[in-house]
CSV table of C-alpha atoms in Angstrom, one decimal:
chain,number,residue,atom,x,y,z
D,101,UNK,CA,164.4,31.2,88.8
D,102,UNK,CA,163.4,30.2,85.2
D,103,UNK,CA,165.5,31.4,82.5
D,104,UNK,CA,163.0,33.6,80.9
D,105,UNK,CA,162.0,35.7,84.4
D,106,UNK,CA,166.4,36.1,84.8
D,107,UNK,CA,166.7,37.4,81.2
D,108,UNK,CA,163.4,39.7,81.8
D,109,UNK,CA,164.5,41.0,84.8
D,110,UNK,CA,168.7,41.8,84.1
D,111,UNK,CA,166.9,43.5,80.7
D,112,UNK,CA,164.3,45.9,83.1
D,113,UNK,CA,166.9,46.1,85.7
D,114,UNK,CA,169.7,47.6,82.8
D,115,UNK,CA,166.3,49.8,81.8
D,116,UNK,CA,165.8,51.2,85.2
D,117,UNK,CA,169.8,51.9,85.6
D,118,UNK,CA,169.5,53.9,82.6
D,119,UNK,CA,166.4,55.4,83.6
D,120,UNK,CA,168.3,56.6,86.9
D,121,UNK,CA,171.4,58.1,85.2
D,122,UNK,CA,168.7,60.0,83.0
D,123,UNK,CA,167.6,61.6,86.5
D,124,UNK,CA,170.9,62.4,88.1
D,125,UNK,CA,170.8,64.8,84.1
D,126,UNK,CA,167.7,66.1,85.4
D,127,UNK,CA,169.5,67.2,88.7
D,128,UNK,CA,172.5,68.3,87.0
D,129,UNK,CA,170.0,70.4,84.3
D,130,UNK,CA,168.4,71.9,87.5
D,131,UNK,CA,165.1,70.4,86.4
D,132,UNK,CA,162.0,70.9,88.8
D,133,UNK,CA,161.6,69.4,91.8
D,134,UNK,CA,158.6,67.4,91.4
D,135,UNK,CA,159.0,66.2,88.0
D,136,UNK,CA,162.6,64.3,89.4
D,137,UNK,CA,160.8,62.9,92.4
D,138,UNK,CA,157.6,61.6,90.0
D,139,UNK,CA,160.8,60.4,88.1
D,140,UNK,CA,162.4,59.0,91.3
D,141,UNK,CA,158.6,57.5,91.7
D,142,UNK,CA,158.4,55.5,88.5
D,143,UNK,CA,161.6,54.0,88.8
D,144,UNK,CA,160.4,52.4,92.2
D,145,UNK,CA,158.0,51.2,90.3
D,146,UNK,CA,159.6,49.4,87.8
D,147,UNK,CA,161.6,47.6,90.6
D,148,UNK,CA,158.5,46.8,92.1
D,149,UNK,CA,157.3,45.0,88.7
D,150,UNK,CA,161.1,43.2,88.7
D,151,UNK,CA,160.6,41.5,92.3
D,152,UNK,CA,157.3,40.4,91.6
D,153,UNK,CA,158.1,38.2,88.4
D,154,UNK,CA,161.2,36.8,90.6
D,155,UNK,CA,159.0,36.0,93.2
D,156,UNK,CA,156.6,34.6,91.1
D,157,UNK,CA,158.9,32.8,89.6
D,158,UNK,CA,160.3,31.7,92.6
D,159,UNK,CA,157.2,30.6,94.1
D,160,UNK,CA,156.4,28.5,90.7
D,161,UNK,CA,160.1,26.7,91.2
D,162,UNK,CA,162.0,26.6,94.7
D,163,UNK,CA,159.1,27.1,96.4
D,164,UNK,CA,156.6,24.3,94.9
D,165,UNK,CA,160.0,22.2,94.8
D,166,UNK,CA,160.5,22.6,98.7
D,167,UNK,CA,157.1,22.4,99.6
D,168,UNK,CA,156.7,18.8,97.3
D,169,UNK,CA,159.7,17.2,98.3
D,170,UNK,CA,161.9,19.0,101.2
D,171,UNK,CA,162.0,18.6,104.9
D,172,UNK,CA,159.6,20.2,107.2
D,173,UNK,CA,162.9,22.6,108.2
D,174,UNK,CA,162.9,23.9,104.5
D,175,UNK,CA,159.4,23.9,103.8
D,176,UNK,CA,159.4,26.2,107.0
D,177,UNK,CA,162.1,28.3,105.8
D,178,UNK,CA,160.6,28.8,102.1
D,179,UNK,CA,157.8,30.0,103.5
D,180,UNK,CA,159.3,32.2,106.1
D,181,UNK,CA,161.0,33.9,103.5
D,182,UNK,CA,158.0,34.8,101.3
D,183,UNK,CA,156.0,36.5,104.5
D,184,UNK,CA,159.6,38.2,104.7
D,185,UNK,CA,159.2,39.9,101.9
D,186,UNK,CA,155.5,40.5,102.0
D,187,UNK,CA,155.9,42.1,105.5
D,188,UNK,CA,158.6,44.2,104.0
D,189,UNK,CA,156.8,45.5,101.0
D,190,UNK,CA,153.7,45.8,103.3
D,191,UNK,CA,154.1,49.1,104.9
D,192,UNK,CA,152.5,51.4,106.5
E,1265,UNK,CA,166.2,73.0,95.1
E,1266,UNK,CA,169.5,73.9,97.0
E,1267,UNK,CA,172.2,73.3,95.7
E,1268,UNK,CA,173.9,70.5,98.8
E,1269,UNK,CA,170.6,68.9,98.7
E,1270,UNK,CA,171.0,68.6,94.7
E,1271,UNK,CA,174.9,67.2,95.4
E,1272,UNK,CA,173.4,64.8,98.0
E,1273,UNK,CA,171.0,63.7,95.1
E,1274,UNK,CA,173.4,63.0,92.6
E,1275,UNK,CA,176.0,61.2,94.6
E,1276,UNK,CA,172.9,59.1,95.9
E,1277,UNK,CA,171.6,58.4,92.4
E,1278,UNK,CA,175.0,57.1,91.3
E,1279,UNK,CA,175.5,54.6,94.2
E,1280,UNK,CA,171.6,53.5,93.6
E,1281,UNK,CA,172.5,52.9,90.4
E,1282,UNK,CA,176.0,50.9,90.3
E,1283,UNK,CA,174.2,49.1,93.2
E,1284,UNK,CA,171.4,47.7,90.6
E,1285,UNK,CA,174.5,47.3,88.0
E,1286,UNK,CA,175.6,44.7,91.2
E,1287,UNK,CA,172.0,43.6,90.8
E,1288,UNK,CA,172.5,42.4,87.2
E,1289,UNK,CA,175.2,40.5,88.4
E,1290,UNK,CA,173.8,38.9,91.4
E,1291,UNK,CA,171.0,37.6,88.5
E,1292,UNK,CA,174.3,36.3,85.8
E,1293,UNK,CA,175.8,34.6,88.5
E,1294,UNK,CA,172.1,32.8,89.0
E,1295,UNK,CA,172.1,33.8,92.9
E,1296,UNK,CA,169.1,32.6,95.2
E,1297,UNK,CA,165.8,34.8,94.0
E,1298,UNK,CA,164.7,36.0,98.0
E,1299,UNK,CA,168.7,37.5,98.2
E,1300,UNK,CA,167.9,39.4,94.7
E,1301,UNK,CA,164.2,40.5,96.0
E,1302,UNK,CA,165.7,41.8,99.1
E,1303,UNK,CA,168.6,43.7,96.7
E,1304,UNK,CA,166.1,45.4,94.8
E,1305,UNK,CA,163.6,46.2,98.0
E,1306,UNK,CA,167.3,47.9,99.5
E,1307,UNK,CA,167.7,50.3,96.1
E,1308,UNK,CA,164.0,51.1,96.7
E,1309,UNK,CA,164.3,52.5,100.4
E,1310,UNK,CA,167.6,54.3,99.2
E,1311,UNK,CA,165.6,55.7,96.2
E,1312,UNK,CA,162.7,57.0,98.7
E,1313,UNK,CA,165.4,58.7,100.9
E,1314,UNK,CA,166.5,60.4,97.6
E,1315,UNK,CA,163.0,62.1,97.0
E,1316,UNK,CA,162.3,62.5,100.6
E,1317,UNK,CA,165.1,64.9,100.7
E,1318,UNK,CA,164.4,66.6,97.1
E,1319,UNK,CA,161.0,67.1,98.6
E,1320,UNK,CA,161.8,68.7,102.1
E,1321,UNK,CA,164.6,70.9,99.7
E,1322,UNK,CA,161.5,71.8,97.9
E,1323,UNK,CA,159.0,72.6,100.7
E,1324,UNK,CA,161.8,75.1,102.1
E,1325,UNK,CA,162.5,76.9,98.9
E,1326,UNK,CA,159.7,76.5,96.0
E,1327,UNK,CA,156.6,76.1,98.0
E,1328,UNK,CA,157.7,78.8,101.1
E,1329,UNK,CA,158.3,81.0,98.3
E,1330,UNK,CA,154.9,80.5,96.6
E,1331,UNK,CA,152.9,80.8,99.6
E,1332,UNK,CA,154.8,84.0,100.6
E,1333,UNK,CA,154.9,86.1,96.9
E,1334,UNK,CA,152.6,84.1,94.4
E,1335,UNK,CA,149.5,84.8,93.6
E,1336,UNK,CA,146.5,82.3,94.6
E,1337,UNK,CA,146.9,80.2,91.6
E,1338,UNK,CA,150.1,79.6,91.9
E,1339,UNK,CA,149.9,78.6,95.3
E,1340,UNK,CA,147.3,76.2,94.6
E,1341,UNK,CA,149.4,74.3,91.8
E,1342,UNK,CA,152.4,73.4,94.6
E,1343,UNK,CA,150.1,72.7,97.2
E,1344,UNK,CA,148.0,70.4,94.8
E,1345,UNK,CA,151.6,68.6,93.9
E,1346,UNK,CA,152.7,68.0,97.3
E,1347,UNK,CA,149.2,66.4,97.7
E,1348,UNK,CA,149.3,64.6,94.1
E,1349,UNK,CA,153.2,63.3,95.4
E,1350,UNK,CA,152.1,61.8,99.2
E,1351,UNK,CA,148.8,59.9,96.9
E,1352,UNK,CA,151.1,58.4,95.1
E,1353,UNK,CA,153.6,57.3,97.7
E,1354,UNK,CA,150.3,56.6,99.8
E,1355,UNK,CA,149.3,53.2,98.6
E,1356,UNK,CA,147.3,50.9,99.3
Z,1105,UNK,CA,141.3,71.5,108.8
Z,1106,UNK,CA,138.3,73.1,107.3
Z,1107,UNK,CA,134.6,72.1,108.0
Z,1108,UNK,CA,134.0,70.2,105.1
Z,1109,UNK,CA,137.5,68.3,104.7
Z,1110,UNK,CA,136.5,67.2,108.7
Z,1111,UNK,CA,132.6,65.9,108.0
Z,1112,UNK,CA,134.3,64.0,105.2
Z,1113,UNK,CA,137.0,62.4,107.2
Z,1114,UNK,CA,134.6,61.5,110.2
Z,1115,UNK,CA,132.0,59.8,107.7
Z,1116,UNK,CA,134.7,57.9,105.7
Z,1117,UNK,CA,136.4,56.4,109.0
Z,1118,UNK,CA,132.6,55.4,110.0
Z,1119,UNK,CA,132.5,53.6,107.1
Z,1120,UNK,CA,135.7,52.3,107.1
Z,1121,UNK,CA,135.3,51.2,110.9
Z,1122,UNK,CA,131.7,49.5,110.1
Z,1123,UNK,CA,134.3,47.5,106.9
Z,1124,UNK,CA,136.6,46.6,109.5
Z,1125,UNK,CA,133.3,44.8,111.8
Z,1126,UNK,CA,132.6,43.2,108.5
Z,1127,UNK,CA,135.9,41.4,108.3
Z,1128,UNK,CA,135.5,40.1,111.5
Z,1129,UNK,CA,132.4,38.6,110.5
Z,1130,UNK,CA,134.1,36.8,106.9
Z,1131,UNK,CA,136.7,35.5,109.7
Z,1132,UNK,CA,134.2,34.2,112.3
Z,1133,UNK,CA,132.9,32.2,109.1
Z,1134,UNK,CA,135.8,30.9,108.1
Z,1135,UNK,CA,135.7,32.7,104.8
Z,1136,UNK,CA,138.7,32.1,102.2
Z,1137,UNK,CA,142.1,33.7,103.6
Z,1138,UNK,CA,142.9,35.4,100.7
Z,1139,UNK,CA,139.3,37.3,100.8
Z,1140,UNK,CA,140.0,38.6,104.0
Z,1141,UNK,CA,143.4,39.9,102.8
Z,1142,UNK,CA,142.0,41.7,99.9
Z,1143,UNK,CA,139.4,43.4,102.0
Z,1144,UNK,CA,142.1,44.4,105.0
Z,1145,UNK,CA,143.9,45.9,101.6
Z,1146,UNK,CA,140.8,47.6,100.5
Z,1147,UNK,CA,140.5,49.0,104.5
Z,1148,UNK,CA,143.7,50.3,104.1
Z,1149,UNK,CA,143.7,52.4,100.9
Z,1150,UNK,CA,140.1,53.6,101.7
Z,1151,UNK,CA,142.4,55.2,104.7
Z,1152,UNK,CA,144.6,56.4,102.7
Z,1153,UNK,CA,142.0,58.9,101.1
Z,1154,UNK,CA,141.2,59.8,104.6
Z,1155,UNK,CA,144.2,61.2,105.1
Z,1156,UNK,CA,145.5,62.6,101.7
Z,1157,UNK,CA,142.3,64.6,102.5
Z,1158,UNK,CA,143.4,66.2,105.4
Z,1159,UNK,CA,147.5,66.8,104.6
Z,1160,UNK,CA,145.6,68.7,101.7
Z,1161,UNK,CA,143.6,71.0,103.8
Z,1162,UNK,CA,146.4,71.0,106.3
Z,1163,UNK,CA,148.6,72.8,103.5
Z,1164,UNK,CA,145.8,75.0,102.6
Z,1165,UNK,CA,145.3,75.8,105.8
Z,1166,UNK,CA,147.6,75.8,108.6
Z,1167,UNK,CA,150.9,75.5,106.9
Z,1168,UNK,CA,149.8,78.2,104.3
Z,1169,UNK,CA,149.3,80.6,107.4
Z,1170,UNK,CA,152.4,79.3,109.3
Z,1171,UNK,CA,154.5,80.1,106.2
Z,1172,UNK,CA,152.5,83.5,105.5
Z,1173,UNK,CA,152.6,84.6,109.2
Z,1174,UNK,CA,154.8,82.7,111.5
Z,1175,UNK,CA,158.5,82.7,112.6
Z,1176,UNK,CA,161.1,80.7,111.4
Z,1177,UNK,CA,160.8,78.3,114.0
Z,1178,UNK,CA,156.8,77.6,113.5
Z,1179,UNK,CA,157.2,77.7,109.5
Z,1180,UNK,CA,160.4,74.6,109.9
Z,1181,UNK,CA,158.3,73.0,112.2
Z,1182,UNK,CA,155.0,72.9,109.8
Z,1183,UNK,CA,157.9,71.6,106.6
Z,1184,UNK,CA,159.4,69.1,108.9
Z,1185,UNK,CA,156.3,67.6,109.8
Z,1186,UNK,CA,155.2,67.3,105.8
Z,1187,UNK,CA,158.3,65.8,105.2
Z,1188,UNK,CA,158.4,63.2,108.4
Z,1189,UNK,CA,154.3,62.1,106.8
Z,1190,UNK,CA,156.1,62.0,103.8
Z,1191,UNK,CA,159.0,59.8,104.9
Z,1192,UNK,CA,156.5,57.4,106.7
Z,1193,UNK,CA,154.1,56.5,104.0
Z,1194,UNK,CA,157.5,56.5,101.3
Z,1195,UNK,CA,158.1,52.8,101.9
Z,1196,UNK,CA,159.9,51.2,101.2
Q,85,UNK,CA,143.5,29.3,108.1
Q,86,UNK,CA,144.4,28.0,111.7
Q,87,UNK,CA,142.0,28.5,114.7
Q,88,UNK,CA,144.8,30.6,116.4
Q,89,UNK,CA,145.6,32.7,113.6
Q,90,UNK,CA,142.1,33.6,113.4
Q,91,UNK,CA,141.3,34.0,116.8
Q,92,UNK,CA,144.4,36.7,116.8
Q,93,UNK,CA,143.2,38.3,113.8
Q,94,UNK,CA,139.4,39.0,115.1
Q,95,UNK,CA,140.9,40.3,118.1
Q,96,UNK,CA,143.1,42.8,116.5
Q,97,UNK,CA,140.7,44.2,114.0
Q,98,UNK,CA,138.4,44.6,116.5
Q,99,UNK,CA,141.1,46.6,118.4
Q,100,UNK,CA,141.5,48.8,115.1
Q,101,UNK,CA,137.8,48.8,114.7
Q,102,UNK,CA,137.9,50.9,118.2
Q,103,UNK,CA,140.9,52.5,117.6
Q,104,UNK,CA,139.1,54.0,114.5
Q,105,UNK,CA,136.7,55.3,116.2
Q,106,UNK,CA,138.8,56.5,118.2
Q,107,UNK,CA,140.1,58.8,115.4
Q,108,UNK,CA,136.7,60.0,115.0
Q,109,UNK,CA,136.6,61.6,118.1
Q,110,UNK,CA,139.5,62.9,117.7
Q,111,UNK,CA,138.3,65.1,114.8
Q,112,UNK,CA,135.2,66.0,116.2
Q,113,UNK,CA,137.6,67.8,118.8
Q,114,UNK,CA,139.3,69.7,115.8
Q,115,UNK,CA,143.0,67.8,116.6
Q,116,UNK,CA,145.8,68.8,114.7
Q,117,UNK,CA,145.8,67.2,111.3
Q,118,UNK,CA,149.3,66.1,111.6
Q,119,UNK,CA,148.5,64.3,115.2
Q,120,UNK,CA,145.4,62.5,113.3
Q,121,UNK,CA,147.0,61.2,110.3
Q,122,UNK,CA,149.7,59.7,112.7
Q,123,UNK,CA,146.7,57.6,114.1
Q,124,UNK,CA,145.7,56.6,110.8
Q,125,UNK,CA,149.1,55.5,109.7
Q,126,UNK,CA,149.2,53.3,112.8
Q,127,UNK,CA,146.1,52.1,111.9
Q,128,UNK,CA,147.5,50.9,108.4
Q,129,UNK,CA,150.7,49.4,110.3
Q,130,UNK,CA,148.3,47.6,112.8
Q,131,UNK,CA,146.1,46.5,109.5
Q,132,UNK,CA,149.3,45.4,107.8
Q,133,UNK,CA,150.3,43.0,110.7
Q,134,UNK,CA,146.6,41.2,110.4
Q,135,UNK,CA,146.9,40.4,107.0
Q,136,UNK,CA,150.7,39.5,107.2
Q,137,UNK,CA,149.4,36.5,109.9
Q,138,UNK,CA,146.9,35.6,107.5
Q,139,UNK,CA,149.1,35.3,104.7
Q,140,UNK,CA,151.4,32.9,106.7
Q,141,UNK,CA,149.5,30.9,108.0
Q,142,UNK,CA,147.5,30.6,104.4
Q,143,UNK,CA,150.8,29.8,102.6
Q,144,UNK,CA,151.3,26.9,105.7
Q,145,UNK,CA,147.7,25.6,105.3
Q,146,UNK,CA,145.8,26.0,101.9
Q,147,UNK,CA,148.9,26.9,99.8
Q,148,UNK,CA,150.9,23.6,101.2
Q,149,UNK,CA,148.1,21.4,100.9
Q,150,UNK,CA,147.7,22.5,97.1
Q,151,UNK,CA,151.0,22.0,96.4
Q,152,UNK,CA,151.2,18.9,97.5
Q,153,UNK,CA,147.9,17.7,96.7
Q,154,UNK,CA,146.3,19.4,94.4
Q,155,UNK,CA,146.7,19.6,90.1
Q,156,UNK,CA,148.0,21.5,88.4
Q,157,UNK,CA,144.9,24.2,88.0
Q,158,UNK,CA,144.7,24.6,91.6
Q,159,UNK,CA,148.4,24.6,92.5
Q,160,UNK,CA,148.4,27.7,89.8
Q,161,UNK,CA,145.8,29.0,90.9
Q,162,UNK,CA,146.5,29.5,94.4
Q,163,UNK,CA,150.8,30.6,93.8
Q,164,UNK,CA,148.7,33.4,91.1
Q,165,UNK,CA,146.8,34.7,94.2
Q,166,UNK,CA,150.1,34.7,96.8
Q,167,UNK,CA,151.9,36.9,93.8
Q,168,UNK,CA,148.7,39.7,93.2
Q,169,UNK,CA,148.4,40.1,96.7
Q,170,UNK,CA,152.4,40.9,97.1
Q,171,UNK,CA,151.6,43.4,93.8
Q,172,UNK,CA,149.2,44.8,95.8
Q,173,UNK,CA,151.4,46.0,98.8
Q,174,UNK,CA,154.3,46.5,96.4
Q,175,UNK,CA,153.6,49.9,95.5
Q,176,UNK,CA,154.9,51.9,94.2
């Protein structure tokens, strides 16, 4: 991962933290239902934008390095990996 | 929303997130980008069993009593928010 | 479901099925991969409408009258199925 | 994309195509709601496994010929695409 995706992502990922701790306030305030799970939605949200600048990242640097100059056992496993985690995110 | 449902909540919350705190970490320590993705994909799922159970709390006090006492407009705003909250979960 | 929520749902899933033909066609000419992925995404969101559409008459229809009229055991079995629709599309 | 992976593809989506349909009648017998949007969820799932083939075998053909062949524009152009279509799916 390049320097500048690691830095952006520990910055949103401290964000979203905070962003959680505001919710378990909401709970403790007794706060409405649906506003804390539309809450509860946007923070899964902002995780979703922090995995996709790692994996772009990721794709721009390990990936395009294994791809150029690895074996074909770690070419294969790269790119294992990335329908991994589109397969995962890719539901229902 | 009952009040062991709001508990569960809370505890849940603050286990999500010190595990994105352990996130952070995984990122200083410059670990390998899939084993972060698949981190942050982990605190999503336990954030969606978090509002899965806010939201069947909800069903079985809120909107039951809506349906049963209020008056038509008022059971056609928590209807139209259990629709407008499965939309947004319901993508693509 | 009412009437009109079903005519809807029956034409959109014509559509969407004659969409789905078409994609067989861009494969059987070889068309560009990612194409093909885009409109399989676009298949699956115009799905999603379909059924956001009918969990919102469902609420308007049967589980309003299950909650209105039924015993306890039909009105938990109504929530619990909200919740387990809920639960599915909620990932991750 | 590789003869096989396309041959599998056009084979399932014509299975969905059908089992679509299949849907269709199913409303025009007034089915439960909750029993038809079960379908259409497994329609999605079933969906989601055609374009996770097609993205594997694109990332072991096109994407790893552009990587190693290609300049810079293309190589860009073609990691840009692999990261909007995981976007896509990673929602919320």
């Amino acid at each position: 991962m390049d320097p500048t995706t690691r830095a952006d992502a520990v910055h949103r990922l401290k964000s979203i933290a905070g962003h959680i701790n505001g919710i378990v306030r909401m709970l403790e305030e007794d706060r409405y239902c649906i506003d804390v799970i539309k809450q509860i939605q946007a923070t899964q949200q902002a995780l979703s934008r922090v995995s996709e600048g790692i994996l772009d990242s990721h794709l721009r640097t390990c990936v395009t390095t294994a791809i150029q100059d690895a074996d074909s056992g770690e070419r294969e496993r790269v790119l294992t990996e990335i329908t991994e985690v589109f397969r995962h995110t890719n539901k229902p």
